[in-house]
Amino acid sequence: MLTITGELTLRRRWWHSPQTGSVAPADEWIDSAQESETPGVREMACRLNNDGVSFESTAENLLRTAQIKMSGEKLRQIVLREGRKVVAAQRADAVPVAFQAEDCRVEPRRPESPTRMYTGCDGVMVPLVTDEEKRKRREAVKQKRRQRGKPVRPLPPRKPGSDKSFKEFKVVVFYDQHGEHWHEALSADRRHAIGALIRREAGRLGFARADEKIANVDGAAWIRNQLTEKPGNPPLDGLGLDFYHLAENVHRCRRGVYGDEDDAGKSWAAELLHVFKHDGWEAAFERLLAWRKTLRGAGQKTAADRLIGYVSERREMIAYPEFLERGWQIGSGPTESRCKTTTQRLKGRGRRWDRRNAEAVAALTTLKDSRQWQAYWTTPAAA
């Protein structure tokens, strides 16, 4: 048994009978999970892996910091196994959340202050192992085994790889006005299944009980659909288009009409964004239509029409004056930042993952970021 203070050898009596076979009764209370590492070792391996760049380097750090010796492959197996447990525990609501809607007050020191919670959802690309890469790796392993000239056990069946080098994972985030409370979840499921994840996590946090429920997103149709149009979704008090994404589209139009460095174009974009932010959609839209009539070039008109179509499709989401008047945020920056942190361990030079293995590793990161780390390691799943 590998423990946090070193290797421990356990000796216990085995019993055997021809009818029932062999059994070690002491194992039921010494190690009911039948694992050769204690929860303390597994926790330290997972904790170091969260900030690691590879399983090999994490194993080296584990040896240097805690004098616990294991190979990178052994550490990989521990991390993936524990990550799958975390995913299962999250789906079963077996890990207590760190906060509830009642904790998200606009003015934390005033018990009578209204509660306000934000949510967001976005996609992030994760590098995966393709089926072709898996096939080549397996052939290389077979070649090495043949060169040894010794009888070996047959390899297990090969798991299929991805059809593409990158796949979109989805991140769902809940947070309060001041950034003191965070809760996040990551899924490798397809877009149409994310609504169930949103409802599950919203239910765990009591999102529906918040006095004010706001979502700020980048305007993608599938995100709006999963947040608002699925049965059972908590009703939102506000669904806003991230102001940064609006600005990106305005400046894209500017470059198509005025060029990259034209001062008149920069002034036009700044004034239009100011109108959107402080006067609202109708005033900005009228300004856009009037400006469109002054354009002559076909390319300029195409760029303008693209922007007009973009804001028209998101008219109900462009309510910045109302949001600001009520003290609501108008950006999805918190969601964007969590997309980076949840997948930081997954990205980097030479990193490739199986889809479910990536989900398991990221689950450990979301566990830490959501401040559920200690709560998980005291659950029966971890112990």
C-alpha positions as MATLAB code, in Angstrom:
seq = 'MLTITGELTLRRRWWHSPQTGSVAPADEWIDSAQESETPGVREMACRLNNDGVSFESTAENLLRTAQIKMSGEKLRQIVLREGRKVVAAQRADAVPVAFQAEDCRVEPRRPESPTRMYTGCDGVMVPLVTDEEKRKRREAVKQKRRQRGKPVRPLPPRKPGSDKSFKEFKVVVFYDQHGEHWHEALSADRRHAIGALIRREAGRLGFARADEKIANVDGAAWIRNQLTEKPGNPPLDGLGLDFYHLAENVHRCRRGVYGDEDDAGKSWAAELLHVFKHDGWEAAFERLLAWRKTLRGAGQKTAADRLIGYVSERREMIAYPEFLERGWQIGSGPTESRCKTTTQRLKGRGRRWDRRNAEAVAALTTLKDSRQWQAYWTTPAAA';
ca = [
       0.000    0.000    0.000;
       1.478    3.350   -1.087;
       0.681    5.979    1.544;
       1.445    9.661    1.876;
       4.321    8.837    4.247;
       5.794    6.045    2.158;
       5.162    2.442    1.196;
       3.416    0.271    3.764;
       3.388   -3.532    3.647;
       0.221   -5.194    4.932;
       0.110   -8.880    5.818;
      -3.248  -10.535    6.402;
      -4.517  -14.079    6.511;
      -6.130  -15.616    3.463;
      -8.746  -18.352    3.653;
      -9.642  -20.893    1.001;
     -12.212  -23.554    0.402;
     -12.910  -25.576   -2.765;
     -16.519  -24.388   -2.753;
     -16.032  -20.608   -2.376;
     -12.422  -20.026   -3.403;
     -10.022  -17.642   -1.673;
     -10.951  -14.672    0.469;
      -9.198  -12.187    2.761;
     -11.851  -10.887    5.204;
      -9.571   -8.134    6.537;
      -9.548   -6.444    3.106;
     -13.128   -5.308    3.577;
     -12.164   -2.878    6.308;
      -8.492   -2.271    5.457;
      -9.060   -1.415    1.795;
     -12.620   -1.834    0.598;
     -11.797   -0.216   -2.740;
      -9.000   -2.740   -3.363;
      -6.565   -0.034   -4.458;
      -2.855    0.004   -3.804;
      -2.712    3.773   -3.138;
      -4.354    5.595   -0.252;
      -6.645    8.597   -0.829;
      -3.848   10.884    0.391;
      -1.523    9.705   -2.378;
      -4.240    9.972   -4.991;
      -5.152   13.479   -3.876;
      -1.566   14.699   -4.009;
      -1.062   13.170   -7.470;
      -4.229   14.867   -8.747;
      -3.398   18.187   -7.097;
       0.061   18.353   -8.645;
      -1.281   17.229  -12.010;
      -3.713   20.161  -12.119;
      -0.771   22.533  -12.516;
       1.511   20.132  -14.382;
       2.553   20.036  -18.022;
       2.866   16.261  -18.332;
       2.371   13.134  -16.252;
       6.126   12.459  -16.271;
       7.021   15.889  -14.883;
       4.237   15.609  -12.306;
       5.655   12.265  -11.157;
       9.055   13.924  -10.759;
       7.518   16.733   -8.705;
       5.697   14.207   -6.554;
       8.989   12.445   -5.825;
      10.813   15.673   -5.008;
       8.089   17.200   -2.829;
       6.707   14.159   -1.027;
       9.234   11.366   -1.685;
       6.462    9.326   -3.307;
       7.921    7.360   -6.184;
       5.828    6.263   -9.142;
       6.186    6.298  -12.905;
       4.479    8.803  -15.134;
       2.288    6.017  -16.498;
       1.218    4.983  -13.006;
       0.389    8.583  -12.141;
      -1.583    8.908  -15.378;
      -3.683    5.882  -14.439;
      -4.366    7.298  -10.962;
      -5.362   10.729  -12.289;
      -7.659    9.368  -14.991;
      -9.300    6.913  -12.609;
      -9.891    9.646  -10.043;
     -11.128   12.054  -12.691;
     -13.727    9.542  -13.822;
     -14.858    9.196  -10.207;
     -15.240   12.969   -9.990;
     -17.328   13.045  -13.176;
     -19.580   10.304  -11.794;
     -19.855   12.043   -8.411;
     -20.774   15.344  -10.054;
     -23.468   13.712  -12.151;
     -24.863   11.976   -9.073;
     -24.775   15.219   -7.034;
     -22.524   13.459   -4.530;
     -20.181   16.423   -4.025;
     -21.654   19.368   -2.068;
     -21.462   22.668   -3.914;
     -19.521   25.506   -2.296;
     -22.369   28.037   -2.317;
     -26.070   28.560   -2.946;
     -28.091   31.335   -4.529;
     -28.719   32.831   -1.092;
     -24.973   33.495   -0.746;
     -24.853   35.673   -3.883;
     -26.115   38.969   -2.535;
     -25.509   42.209   -4.375;
     -24.398   43.748   -1.074;
     -22.944   40.841    0.923;
     -23.077   42.634    4.293;
     -26.779   43.383    4.028;
     -29.055   40.373    4.618;
     -31.966   42.201    2.990;
     -29.993   42.827   -0.220;
     -31.321   40.997   -3.314;
     -29.478   37.971   -4.615;
     -27.996   38.021   -8.106;
     -26.417   35.176  -10.076;
     -24.882   35.072  -13.518;
     -24.459   32.146  -15.842;
     -22.657   31.642  -19.110;
     -21.781   28.941  -21.592;
     -19.174   28.683  -24.311;
     -17.270   26.219  -26.441;
     -13.517   25.635  -26.301;
     -11.358   23.493  -28.580;
      -9.388   20.598  -27.060;
      -6.658   18.577  -28.860;
      -7.624   14.915  -29.302;
      -5.882   11.779  -30.559;
      -7.120   10.882  -34.015;
      -7.935    7.335  -35.045;
      -5.025    7.370  -37.481;
      -2.597    8.394  -34.718;
      -3.869    5.572  -32.519;
      -3.412    3.073  -35.313;
       0.200    4.165  -35.872;
       0.967    4.022  -32.140;
      -0.432    0.511  -31.907;
       1.655   -0.667  -34.839;
       4.763    0.772  -33.192;
       3.971   -1.091  -29.954;
       3.436   -4.337  -31.838;
       6.774   -3.905  -33.597;
       8.609   -3.439  -30.283;
       6.911   -6.513  -28.833;
       7.953   -8.611  -31.820;
      11.570   -7.451  -31.526;
      11.757   -8.745  -27.955;
      11.226  -12.287  -29.186;
       9.382  -13.321  -26.038;
       5.789  -14.509  -25.660;
       3.545  -11.686  -24.436;
      -0.074  -11.260  -23.628;
      -2.224   -9.996  -26.486;
      -2.963   -6.289  -26.523;
      -6.432   -5.182  -25.391;
      -8.866   -4.103  -28.103;
      -7.993   -0.722  -29.566;
     -10.326    2.110  -28.656;
     -11.338    4.243  -31.627;
      -9.820    7.699  -31.852;
     -11.258   11.008  -32.940;
     -12.066   11.858  -36.534;
     -10.515   15.324  -36.043;
      -7.484   16.698  -34.223;
      -9.576   19.175  -32.239;
     -13.067   18.905  -30.811;
     -15.265   21.439  -29.099;
     -15.843   20.972  -25.368;
     -18.460   23.051  -23.557;
     -17.952   25.040  -20.372;
     -20.862   26.129  -18.164;
     -20.191   28.747  -15.477;
     -22.185   30.232  -12.592;
     -20.885   33.185  -10.569;
     -21.932   36.132   -8.429;
     -21.669   39.903   -8.896;
     -18.325   40.284   -7.107;
     -16.482   37.172   -8.311;
     -16.352   35.648   -4.834;
     -18.378   32.565   -5.764;
     -17.619   30.396   -8.796;
     -18.987   27.133  -10.060;
     -18.046   25.554  -13.349;
     -18.557   22.332  -15.263;
     -17.092   20.989  -18.489;
     -18.591   18.454  -20.870;
     -17.480   16.682  -24.026;
     -21.093   16.136  -25.095;
     -22.585   17.642  -28.215;
     -24.231   21.040  -28.215;
     -27.795   19.774  -28.067;
     -27.075   17.972  -24.770;
     -25.675   20.955  -22.864;
     -29.095   22.153  -21.749;
     -29.312   19.140  -19.421;
     -25.932   20.062  -17.900;
     -27.065   23.657  -17.361;
     -30.256   22.517  -15.641;
     -28.399   20.027  -13.474;
     -25.843   22.528  -12.195;
     -28.454   25.276  -11.839;
     -30.528   22.965   -9.663;
     -27.570   22.127   -7.446;
     -26.884   25.823   -6.834;
     -30.496   26.904   -6.404;
     -30.118   29.252   -9.385;
     -33.904   29.570   -9.779;
     -34.154   30.984   -6.242;
     -31.960   34.000   -7.028;
     -33.840   37.292   -7.193;
     -31.992   38.259  -10.381;
     -30.775   35.685  -12.911;
     -28.659   36.969  -15.791;
     -26.784   35.308  -18.640;
     -24.107   37.015  -20.728;
     -23.044   35.045  -23.807;
     -21.323   35.548  -27.129;
     -24.549   35.373  -29.142;
     -24.119   31.946  -30.729;
     -27.534   30.522  -31.603;
     -26.885   27.148  -29.981;
     -25.979   28.780  -26.633;
     -29.122   30.904  -26.605;
     -31.174   27.836  -27.431;
     -29.686   25.732  -24.628;
     -30.128   28.535  -22.090;
     -33.667   29.590  -22.871;
     -35.610   27.236  -25.113;
     -35.182   23.872  -23.407;
     -37.992   22.621  -21.129;
     -37.187   23.031  -17.449;
     -34.620   25.814  -17.855;
     -34.826   28.437  -15.073;
     -36.332   31.655  -16.493;
     -33.780   34.417  -16.961;
     -34.326   38.036  -15.970;
     -31.801   39.123  -18.563;
     -29.992   37.554  -21.521;
     -27.269   39.835  -22.823;
     -24.916   39.856  -25.784;
     -21.347   40.174  -24.598;
     -20.287   43.743  -25.382;
     -16.809   42.624  -26.460;
     -18.278   40.334  -29.139;
     -20.452   43.170  -30.405;
     -17.364   45.384  -30.563;
     -15.504   42.684  -32.520;
     -18.217   42.683  -35.177;
     -18.352   46.479  -35.316;
     -14.592   46.686  -35.887;
     -14.749   43.909  -38.455;
     -17.237   46.053  -40.357;
     -14.998   49.105  -39.871;
     -12.029   47.344  -41.463;
     -14.204   46.223  -44.388;
     -15.409   49.764  -45.038;
     -12.571   52.085  -43.960;
      -9.496   49.850  -43.807;
      -7.309   48.966  -40.848;
      -5.835   52.300  -39.746;
      -8.247   54.961  -40.978;
      -8.941   57.467  -38.185;
     -12.416   58.243  -39.519;
     -13.284   54.551  -39.293;
     -12.027   54.323  -35.714;
     -14.049   57.358  -34.759;
     -17.166   55.891  -36.431;
     -16.791   52.585  -34.539;
     -16.263   54.295  -31.175;
     -19.332   56.507  -31.640;
     -21.519   53.567  -32.741;
     -20.488   51.453  -29.764;
     -21.197   54.393  -27.443;
     -24.718   54.626  -28.883;
     -25.275   50.884  -28.467;
     -24.083   51.022  -24.879;
     -25.870   54.131  -23.668;
     -28.814   54.726  -26.041;
     -29.808   51.174  -26.932;
     -30.454   49.050  -29.985;
     -33.061   51.182  -31.760;
     -30.979   54.345  -31.765;
     -27.883   52.466  -32.916;
     -29.822   50.580  -35.585;
     -31.273   53.781  -37.054;
     -27.787   55.227  -37.108;
     -26.525   52.128  -38.931;
     -29.242   52.290  -41.588;
     -28.607   55.979  -42.262;
     -24.857   55.327  -42.514;
     -25.438   52.397  -44.864;
     -27.112   54.694  -47.382;
     -23.940   56.795  -47.686;
     -21.831   53.844  -48.862;
     -21.080   53.332  -52.548;
     -18.724   50.368  -52.946;
     -20.098   46.831  -53.187;
     -17.565   45.545  -50.641;
     -18.470   48.328  -48.238;
     -22.177   47.552  -48.516;
     -21.520   43.856  -47.934;
     -19.584   44.596  -44.735;
     -22.356   46.918  -43.524;
     -25.092   44.393  -44.333;
     -23.223   41.735  -42.386;
     -23.175   43.934  -39.274;
     -26.816   44.967  -39.707;
     -27.819   41.303  -39.950;
     -25.744   40.414  -36.894;
     -27.328   43.017  -34.610;
     -30.833   42.410  -36.037;
     -30.688   38.722  -35.101;
     -29.656   39.648  -31.547;
     -31.945   42.613  -31.010;
     -33.433   41.306  -27.762;
     -29.959   40.643  -26.347;
     -28.701   44.198  -26.947;
     -30.133   45.978  -23.907;
     -27.044   47.590  -22.448;
     -28.733   50.736  -21.024;
     -31.202   48.571  -19.098;
     -28.436   46.281  -17.861;
     -26.284   49.182  -16.705;
     -29.210   50.910  -15.032;
     -29.862   47.787  -12.948;
     -26.168   47.305  -12.167;
     -25.838   44.153  -14.281;
     -22.642   43.183  -16.038;
     -22.605   43.388  -19.858;
     -19.615   41.168  -20.577;
     -18.979   37.441  -20.690;
     -15.367   37.826  -19.587;
     -15.846   35.583  -16.520;
     -17.024   32.745  -18.755;
     -14.194   33.308  -21.241;
     -11.603   33.220  -18.463;
     -12.972   29.936  -17.114;
     -12.765   28.399  -20.571;
      -9.013   28.990  -20.351;
      -8.514   27.704  -16.809;
     -10.592   24.529  -17.226;
      -8.600   23.428  -20.272;
      -5.154   24.715  -19.305;
      -3.928   21.216  -18.391;
      -5.303   19.827  -21.647;
      -3.527   22.232  -23.972;
       0.137   22.630  -24.782;
       2.820   21.320  -27.029;
       2.466   17.639  -27.879;
      -0.653   17.029  -25.769;
      -3.332   14.775  -27.242;
      -6.224   13.171  -25.410;
      -8.942   10.616  -25.637;
     -12.260   12.420  -25.408;
     -13.340   10.925  -22.075;
      -9.834   11.104  -20.599;
      -9.762   14.839  -21.342;
     -13.113   15.218  -19.623;
     -11.806   13.333  -16.578;
      -8.665   15.467  -16.248;
     -10.656   18.691  -16.654;
     -13.146   17.524  -14.003;
     -10.362   17.690  -11.422;
      -9.615   21.263  -12.493;
     -13.264   22.325  -12.212;
     -13.392   20.640   -8.795;
     -10.597   22.909   -7.570;
     -11.873   26.067   -9.272;
     -15.372   25.505   -7.863;
     -13.893   25.150   -4.361;
     -15.200   21.613   -3.995;
     -11.796   20.002   -3.612;
     -11.921   19.301    0.110;
     -15.589   18.361   -0.056;
     -14.873   15.701   -2.672;
     -11.998   14.049   -0.807;
     -14.270   13.389    2.162;
     -16.952   11.661    0.063;
     -17.281    7.843   -0.069;
     -16.283    7.973   -3.754;
     -12.843    9.358   -2.865;
     -12.323    7.366    0.312;
];
